[in-house]
Protein backbone atom coordinates (compact mmCIF):
# COMPACT_ATOMS: atom_id res chain seq x y z
CA MET A 1 81.08 200.38 -39.68
CA LYS A 2 84.67 199.35 -39.13
CA HIS A 3 85.56 202.76 -37.72
CA LEU A 4 82.40 202.85 -35.59
CA SER A 5 83.21 199.49 -33.99
CA LYS A 6 86.75 200.67 -33.31
CA ILE A 7 85.46 203.85 -31.65
CA CYS A 8 82.98 201.91 -29.51
CA LEU A 9 85.68 199.45 -28.43
CA GLY A 10 88.03 202.32 -27.67
CA MET A 11 85.46 204.08 -25.49
CA ALA A 12 84.74 200.87 -23.61
CA LEU A 13 88.37 200.08 -22.93
CA SER A 14 89.44 203.61 -22.06
CA SER A 15 86.67 203.85 -19.49
CA THR A 16 87.48 200.57 -17.75
CA LEU A 17 91.23 200.00 -17.88
CA VAL A 18 91.56 200.16 -14.11
CA PHE A 19 91.74 197.41 -11.52
CA SER A 20 88.37 196.48 -10.06
CA PRO A 21 86.55 193.22 -9.29
CA ILE A 22 85.86 191.02 -12.33
CA ALA A 23 82.27 191.19 -13.63
CA SER A 24 81.94 187.42 -13.92
CA ALA A 25 84.18 184.43 -14.40
CA LEU A 26 84.93 183.42 -17.97
CA ASN A 27 86.00 180.03 -19.30
CA ILE A 28 89.22 180.79 -21.19
CA VAL A 29 91.46 178.57 -23.31
CA LEU A 30 95.00 179.94 -23.24
CA THR A 31 97.53 178.96 -25.90
CA ASN A 32 100.66 180.28 -27.62
CA ASP A 33 103.34 179.33 -30.14
CA ASP A 34 106.36 179.44 -27.83
CA SER A 35 105.46 176.33 -25.75
CA TRP A 36 103.67 175.83 -22.47
CA ALA A 37 106.91 176.38 -20.50
CA THR A 38 107.37 180.09 -21.21
CA PRO A 39 107.16 182.68 -18.42
CA ASN A 40 104.68 184.73 -20.47
CA ILE A 41 101.96 182.11 -20.72
CA ASN A 42 102.33 180.93 -17.13
CA ILE A 43 102.26 184.45 -15.71
CA LEU A 44 99.16 185.27 -17.75
CA LYS A 45 97.45 182.06 -16.61
CA SER A 46 98.11 182.98 -12.98
CA GLN A 47 96.83 186.54 -13.41
CA LEU A 48 93.67 185.44 -15.22
CA GLU A 49 92.94 182.91 -12.49
CA ALA A 50 93.58 185.53 -9.81
CA ALA A 51 90.99 187.72 -11.57
CA GLY A 52 88.43 184.94 -11.16
CA HIS A 53 88.54 183.23 -14.56
CA ASP A 54 88.69 179.49 -15.17
CA VAL A 55 91.65 178.84 -17.49
CA ILE A 56 92.69 175.82 -19.52
CA MET A 57 96.20 176.08 -20.92
CA SER A 58 96.57 174.09 -24.13
CA ALA A 59 99.81 174.96 -25.89
CA PRO A 60 102.50 173.30 -27.99
CA CYS A 61 105.04 171.24 -26.04
CA THR A 62 107.90 172.82 -27.99
CA GLY A 63 108.55 176.20 -29.61
CA GLN A 64 106.49 176.64 -32.77
CA SER A 65 107.17 180.24 -33.76
CA GLY A 66 106.41 181.22 -37.33
CA LYS A 67 104.21 178.18 -37.98
CA GLY A 68 101.15 180.28 -38.90
CA GLY A 69 98.26 177.93 -39.59
CA ALA A 70 100.42 174.79 -39.93
CA MET A 71 98.96 171.42 -38.98
CA THR A 72 100.32 167.88 -38.70
CA LEU A 73 97.96 165.56 -40.57
CA MET A 74 97.74 161.77 -40.86
CA LYS A 75 99.88 161.21 -37.77
CA ALA A 76 98.96 160.42 -34.18
CA VAL A 77 99.84 163.41 -32.00
CA PRO A 78 100.74 162.85 -28.34
CA VAL A 79 99.26 165.05 -25.61
CA ASP A 80 101.06 165.58 -22.30
CA LYS A 81 98.44 165.41 -19.52
CA SER A 82 100.88 165.31 -16.61
CA LYS A 83 99.60 168.72 -15.41
CA ALA A 84 95.91 168.02 -16.00
CA ALA A 85 95.19 168.75 -12.35
CA GLN A 86 96.29 172.34 -13.06
CA GLN A 87 94.27 172.35 -16.31
CA ALA A 88 97.47 172.56 -18.34
CA TYR A 89 98.18 170.42 -21.40
CA CYS A 90 100.78 170.43 -24.14
CA VAL A 91 100.37 168.98 -27.60
CA GLY A 92 103.05 167.44 -29.79
CA GLN A 93 105.98 165.06 -29.91
CA THR A 94 109.08 165.87 -27.84
CA ASP A 95 111.29 162.88 -28.63
CA ALA A 96 113.78 164.35 -31.11
CA THR A 97 115.37 160.94 -31.70
CA LEU A 98 112.36 159.77 -33.69
CA ALA A 99 112.56 159.52 -37.45
CA PHE A 100 110.92 162.34 -39.38
CA GLU A 101 108.04 160.16 -40.54
CA ASP A 102 107.22 159.31 -36.91
CA TYR A 103 107.59 162.81 -35.46
CA ALA A 104 104.37 164.81 -35.05
CA GLU A 105 104.75 168.42 -33.99
CA GLY A 106 101.98 170.02 -32.01
CA THR A 107 101.44 173.30 -33.81
CA PRO A 108 99.58 176.29 -32.31
CA VAL A 109 96.49 175.50 -34.39
CA MET A 110 96.47 171.91 -33.15
CA ALA A 111 97.07 172.93 -29.54
CA VAL A 112 94.22 175.42 -29.42
CA LEU A 113 91.88 172.94 -31.11
CA TYR A 114 92.73 170.39 -28.44
CA GLY A 115 91.81 173.01 -25.88
CA ILE A 116 88.50 173.81 -27.59
CA ASP A 117 87.43 170.35 -28.76
CA VAL A 118 88.73 168.06 -26.03
CA ALA A 119 89.86 169.81 -22.84
CA ALA A 120 87.04 172.38 -22.73
CA ALA A 121 84.45 169.70 -23.47
CA GLN A 122 85.79 167.55 -20.63
CA VAL A 123 86.20 170.36 -18.07
CA TRP A 124 83.26 172.64 -18.87
CA GLY A 125 81.04 170.59 -21.15
CA SER A 126 80.96 173.49 -23.61
CA ALA A 127 83.11 175.68 -25.81
CA PRO A 128 85.18 178.39 -24.08
CA ASP A 129 83.96 181.96 -23.78
CA LEU A 130 87.30 183.22 -25.07
CA VAL A 131 90.61 182.07 -26.53
CA ILE A 132 93.76 184.03 -25.72
CA SER A 133 96.82 183.23 -27.80
CA GLY A 134 100.04 184.48 -26.23
CA PRO A 135 101.69 186.52 -24.98
CA ASN A 136 104.21 185.85 -27.71
CA GLU A 137 107.92 186.45 -27.17
CA GLY A 138 108.22 189.14 -29.84
CA ASN A 139 105.71 191.38 -31.56
CA ASN A 140 103.41 190.21 -34.35
CA LEU A 141 102.67 193.21 -36.52
CA GLY A 142 101.47 194.06 -40.02
CA TYR A 143 102.27 191.62 -42.78
CA MET A 144 104.22 189.44 -40.33
CA ASN A 145 100.90 188.31 -38.85
CA ASN A 146 100.44 186.04 -41.87
CA ASN A 147 103.30 183.86 -40.60
CA SER A 148 102.52 184.01 -36.89
CA GLY A 149 101.56 180.90 -34.95
CA THR A 150 100.07 183.25 -32.34
CA LEU A 151 97.68 184.65 -34.95
CA GLY A 152 97.16 181.22 -36.54
CA ALA A 153 95.75 179.88 -33.26
CA ALA A 154 93.53 182.94 -32.84
CA MET A 155 92.19 182.65 -36.38
CA VAL A 156 91.20 179.00 -36.09
CA ALA A 157 89.41 179.83 -32.84
CA LEU A 158 87.44 182.53 -34.68
CA SER A 159 86.52 179.99 -37.35
CA ARG A 160 84.98 177.88 -34.58
CA GLY A 161 82.87 180.79 -33.37
CA VAL A 162 85.00 181.53 -30.30
CA PRO A 163 86.12 185.14 -29.69
CA ALA A 164 89.91 185.36 -29.68
CA ILE A 165 92.65 187.74 -28.61
CA ALA A 166 96.18 187.40 -29.98
CA VAL A 167 98.76 188.99 -27.66
CA SER A 168 102.39 189.70 -28.46
CA GLY A 169 104.99 191.39 -26.28
CA HIS A 170 108.47 192.65 -27.03
CA MET A 171 111.23 190.06 -27.21
CA ASN A 172 112.42 191.14 -23.76
CA THR A 173 109.45 189.36 -22.19
CA ALA A 174 111.30 186.08 -22.75
CA ASN A 175 113.62 186.96 -19.87
CA ASP A 176 112.26 190.04 -18.07
CA GLU A 177 109.55 188.89 -15.66
CA ALA A 178 108.66 192.46 -14.70
CA GLN A 179 107.72 193.20 -18.31
CA SER A 180 105.78 189.93 -18.56
CA GLN A 181 103.78 190.82 -15.45
CA LEU A 182 102.85 194.20 -16.96
CA VAL A 183 101.81 192.62 -20.27
CA ALA A 184 99.66 190.07 -18.44
CA ALA A 185 98.03 192.80 -16.35
CA THR A 186 97.12 194.66 -19.54
CA VAL A 187 95.48 191.55 -20.99
CA VAL A 188 93.44 191.05 -17.81
CA LYS A 189 92.22 194.65 -18.07
CA ILE A 190 91.23 194.22 -21.71
CA VAL A 191 89.28 191.07 -20.90
CA LYS A 192 87.51 192.86 -18.04
CA SER A 193 86.57 195.74 -20.33
CA LEU A 194 85.08 193.39 -22.91
CA GLU A 195 83.13 191.57 -20.21
CA ASP A 196 81.90 194.75 -18.52
CA ASN A 197 80.63 196.25 -21.75
CA ARG A 198 79.19 193.33 -23.71
CA PRO A 199 75.44 193.42 -24.37
CA GLU A 200 73.46 190.92 -22.34
CA GLY A 201 73.28 187.49 -23.93
CA GLN A 202 75.97 188.24 -26.51
CA ALA A 203 79.53 187.03 -26.95
CA LEU A 204 82.50 189.14 -25.88
CA LEU A 205 83.11 190.18 -29.50
CA PRO A 206 81.03 190.11 -32.69
CA ALA A 207 81.03 186.84 -34.63
CA TYR A 208 84.34 185.97 -36.34
CA THR A 209 85.98 188.99 -34.72
CA GLY A 210 89.17 189.09 -32.66
CA LEU A 211 91.83 191.46 -31.41
CA ASN A 212 95.53 191.68 -32.18
CA VAL A 213 97.23 193.22 -29.14
CA ASN A 214 100.90 194.25 -29.13
CA THR A 215 102.88 195.80 -26.31
CA PRO A 216 106.03 197.94 -26.63
CA GLU A 217 109.52 197.31 -25.30
CA ASP A 218 109.15 199.44 -22.17
CA MET A 219 105.83 198.64 -20.54
CA THR A 220 106.76 200.71 -17.49
CA ASN A 221 106.70 203.90 -19.56
CA HIS A 222 104.33 203.07 -22.41
CA LEU A 223 102.37 205.88 -24.07
CA GLY A 224 98.95 204.34 -23.51
CA ILE A 225 96.58 202.34 -25.68
CA LYS A 226 96.16 203.17 -29.36
CA PHE A 227 93.48 201.59 -31.56
CA THR A 228 95.15 200.78 -34.85
CA ASP A 229 94.81 199.06 -38.19
CA VAL A 230 96.93 195.98 -38.86
CA GLY A 231 98.46 197.65 -41.93
CA TRP A 232 101.58 196.29 -43.61
CA ASN A 233 104.33 197.63 -41.35
CA GLY A 234 105.95 194.78 -39.42
CA GLY A 235 107.38 197.02 -36.71
CA GLY A 236 110.31 198.15 -38.82
CA HIS A 237 111.34 194.65 -39.82
CA MET A 238 111.25 192.72 -43.08
CA MET A 239 112.11 189.09 -43.73
CA ALA A 240 114.91 188.41 -46.17
CA PHE A 241 117.15 185.49 -47.11
CA THR A 242 120.84 185.79 -46.27
CA ASP A 243 123.83 183.60 -46.90
CA ASP A 244 125.35 184.54 -43.51
CA LEU A 245 122.97 184.49 -40.57
CA GLY A 246 125.79 185.23 -38.15
CA ALA A 247 126.22 188.70 -39.64
CA ASN A 248 122.62 189.69 -38.99
CA ARG A 249 122.42 191.42 -35.60
CA GLU A 250 118.62 191.34 -35.39
CA MET A 251 118.47 187.59 -35.87
CA MET A 252 121.44 186.88 -33.61
CA SER A 253 119.83 188.97 -30.86
CA TYR A 254 116.70 186.85 -31.18
CA VAL A 255 118.73 183.63 -31.00
CA ALA A 256 120.66 185.02 -28.03
CA GLN A 257 117.40 185.57 -26.15
CA SER A 258 116.55 181.91 -26.67
CA ILE A 259 120.00 180.81 -25.47
CA MET A 260 119.66 183.01 -22.36
CA GLN A 261 116.33 181.39 -21.56
CA ARG A 262 117.77 177.87 -21.85
CA THR A 263 121.13 178.41 -20.17
CA GLY A 264 120.94 181.44 -17.89
CA TYR A 265 123.98 183.01 -19.60
CA ASP A 266 124.15 186.79 -19.92
CA PHE A 267 123.23 188.44 -23.23
CA GLU A 268 126.78 189.06 -24.46
CA THR A 269 127.85 185.45 -23.88
CA SER A 270 124.66 184.17 -25.49
CA TYR A 271 125.14 186.50 -28.45
CA GLN A 272 128.68 185.23 -29.08
CA ILE A 273 127.43 181.62 -28.94
CA ALA A 274 124.76 182.48 -31.50
CA VAL A 275 127.24 184.14 -33.85
CA ALA A 276 129.63 181.20 -33.61
CA GLN A 277 126.80 178.79 -34.39
CA PHE A 278 125.38 180.66 -37.39
CA THR A 279 128.34 182.40 -39.06
CA GLY A 280 128.44 181.41 -42.72
CA GLN A 281 125.10 179.62 -42.53
CA PRO A 282 122.30 180.60 -44.95
CA GLY A 283 118.72 181.19 -43.87
CA LEU A 284 115.91 183.67 -43.24
CA ALA A 285 116.76 186.79 -41.28
CA MET A 286 115.15 190.04 -40.18
CA GLU A 287 116.22 193.29 -41.80
CA SER A 288 115.07 196.88 -41.43
CA GLY A 289 112.07 197.90 -43.54
CA ASP A 290 108.51 199.16 -43.33
CA ALA A 291 106.91 197.29 -46.27
CA GLY A 292 106.06 200.69 -47.74
CA ASP A 293 103.74 201.51 -44.84
CA SER A 294 104.60 204.47 -42.61
CA SER A 295 101.05 205.36 -41.54
CA ASP A 296 100.77 206.46 -37.92
CA ASN A 297 97.64 204.31 -37.65
CA SER A 298 99.44 201.09 -38.55
CA GLU A 299 100.14 198.90 -35.53
CA GLY A 300 103.77 198.39 -36.52
CA VAL A 301 104.42 202.13 -36.42
CA ALA A 302 102.48 202.76 -33.22
CA VAL A 303 104.06 199.98 -31.15
CA SER A 304 107.52 201.18 -32.23
CA GLN A 305 106.57 204.61 -30.88
CA GLY A 306 105.79 203.09 -27.49
CA TYR A 307 102.04 202.48 -27.62
CA ILE A 308 100.08 199.40 -26.64
CA THR A 309 98.20 198.67 -29.86
CA ILE A 310 94.85 196.98 -30.38
CA SER A 311 93.80 196.09 -33.93
CA THR A 312 90.50 194.43 -34.81
CA ILE A 313 90.92 191.24 -36.87
CA ASP A 314 88.46 188.87 -38.53
CA GLY A 315 90.48 186.36 -40.51
CA ASN A 316 88.91 187.47 -43.79
CA VAL A 317 91.32 187.52 -46.72
CA GLN A 318 88.72 189.12 -49.00
CA ALA A 319 90.02 192.33 -50.59
CA ALA A 320 88.10 195.59 -50.15
CA ARG A 321 85.30 196.10 -52.68
CA GLY A 322 87.14 198.99 -54.33
CA LYS A 323 90.10 196.76 -55.12
CA VAL A 324 87.78 194.04 -56.40
CA ALA A 325 86.30 196.50 -58.89
CA LEU A 326 89.74 197.59 -60.12
CA VAL A 327 90.91 194.01 -60.61
CA SER A 328 87.70 192.90 -62.31
CA GLN A 329 88.21 195.62 -64.94
CA ARG A 330 91.48 193.92 -65.88
CA LEU A 331 89.78 190.55 -66.24
CA VAL A 332 86.95 191.65 -68.52
CA GLY A 333 86.23 188.99 -71.12
CA LEU A 334 87.85 186.19 -69.15
CA GLU A 335 85.91 182.94 -69.55
């Protein structure tokens, strides 16, 4: 059944990934984990609206990468409504001078729930037709999806019965608008394909079902769309703890991208600032590794090869029945 649904989705998308008038306008909640100020989310909002959709942006006020399904509980959480006329809201505290006990971050999960429960109810009087989480600045692949705020927002939307698409681009989309425009155009095409091919009276995707979409570094010369499994491969990266973050080129490149976005400095200058800031400091870093998964059908492998990948997700942590049987044999007699 899983392979059949993937084949059907593939046929639908491959037959409609061309520009043509939108079938009908959708009510879409757009969120991310990089904040509402990123080029990626604003470019996608503009392209979705140009395609005829009604879009509410409800995203964290500040960067919340790697927060997964995190939530701030038992604290009042501010919502910035200064751009309500543009149907754009951000969730979370921004005053860094506050004491820890008074500071309430707006995580991706909280931001998308504001969009579904409050903003959508006020604007449309109903739940959205679709949640799109992203595009993220950096790919979310394989086992790394467990930590992703982009995926965390998509998963909580699925739990509320709303179809969801998680979208992640290469890190270069943080500063390369041309790449961001191409990623956004791909998302608009995917949404159109889902709308064009959904059975009458049904949701865009089956219940509790979403998509994890990743785009490669060079969207100008990508190899096309490949329908993949999530797998374990994180795109050639593994997380590891190091006692010297400044010596890790992967992590310093990521930090440099953030510095470039804030300051406008070139990459080399930003990289040197990052190294100076983190040399000798311990913390989590990215290292090369495939988590033991080199399958060509894993999204982490395919996106590294240059494909746009689409994996079907459902938020279910239940192991396959075959694995359940193997484990239960080792627990025989347990009371």
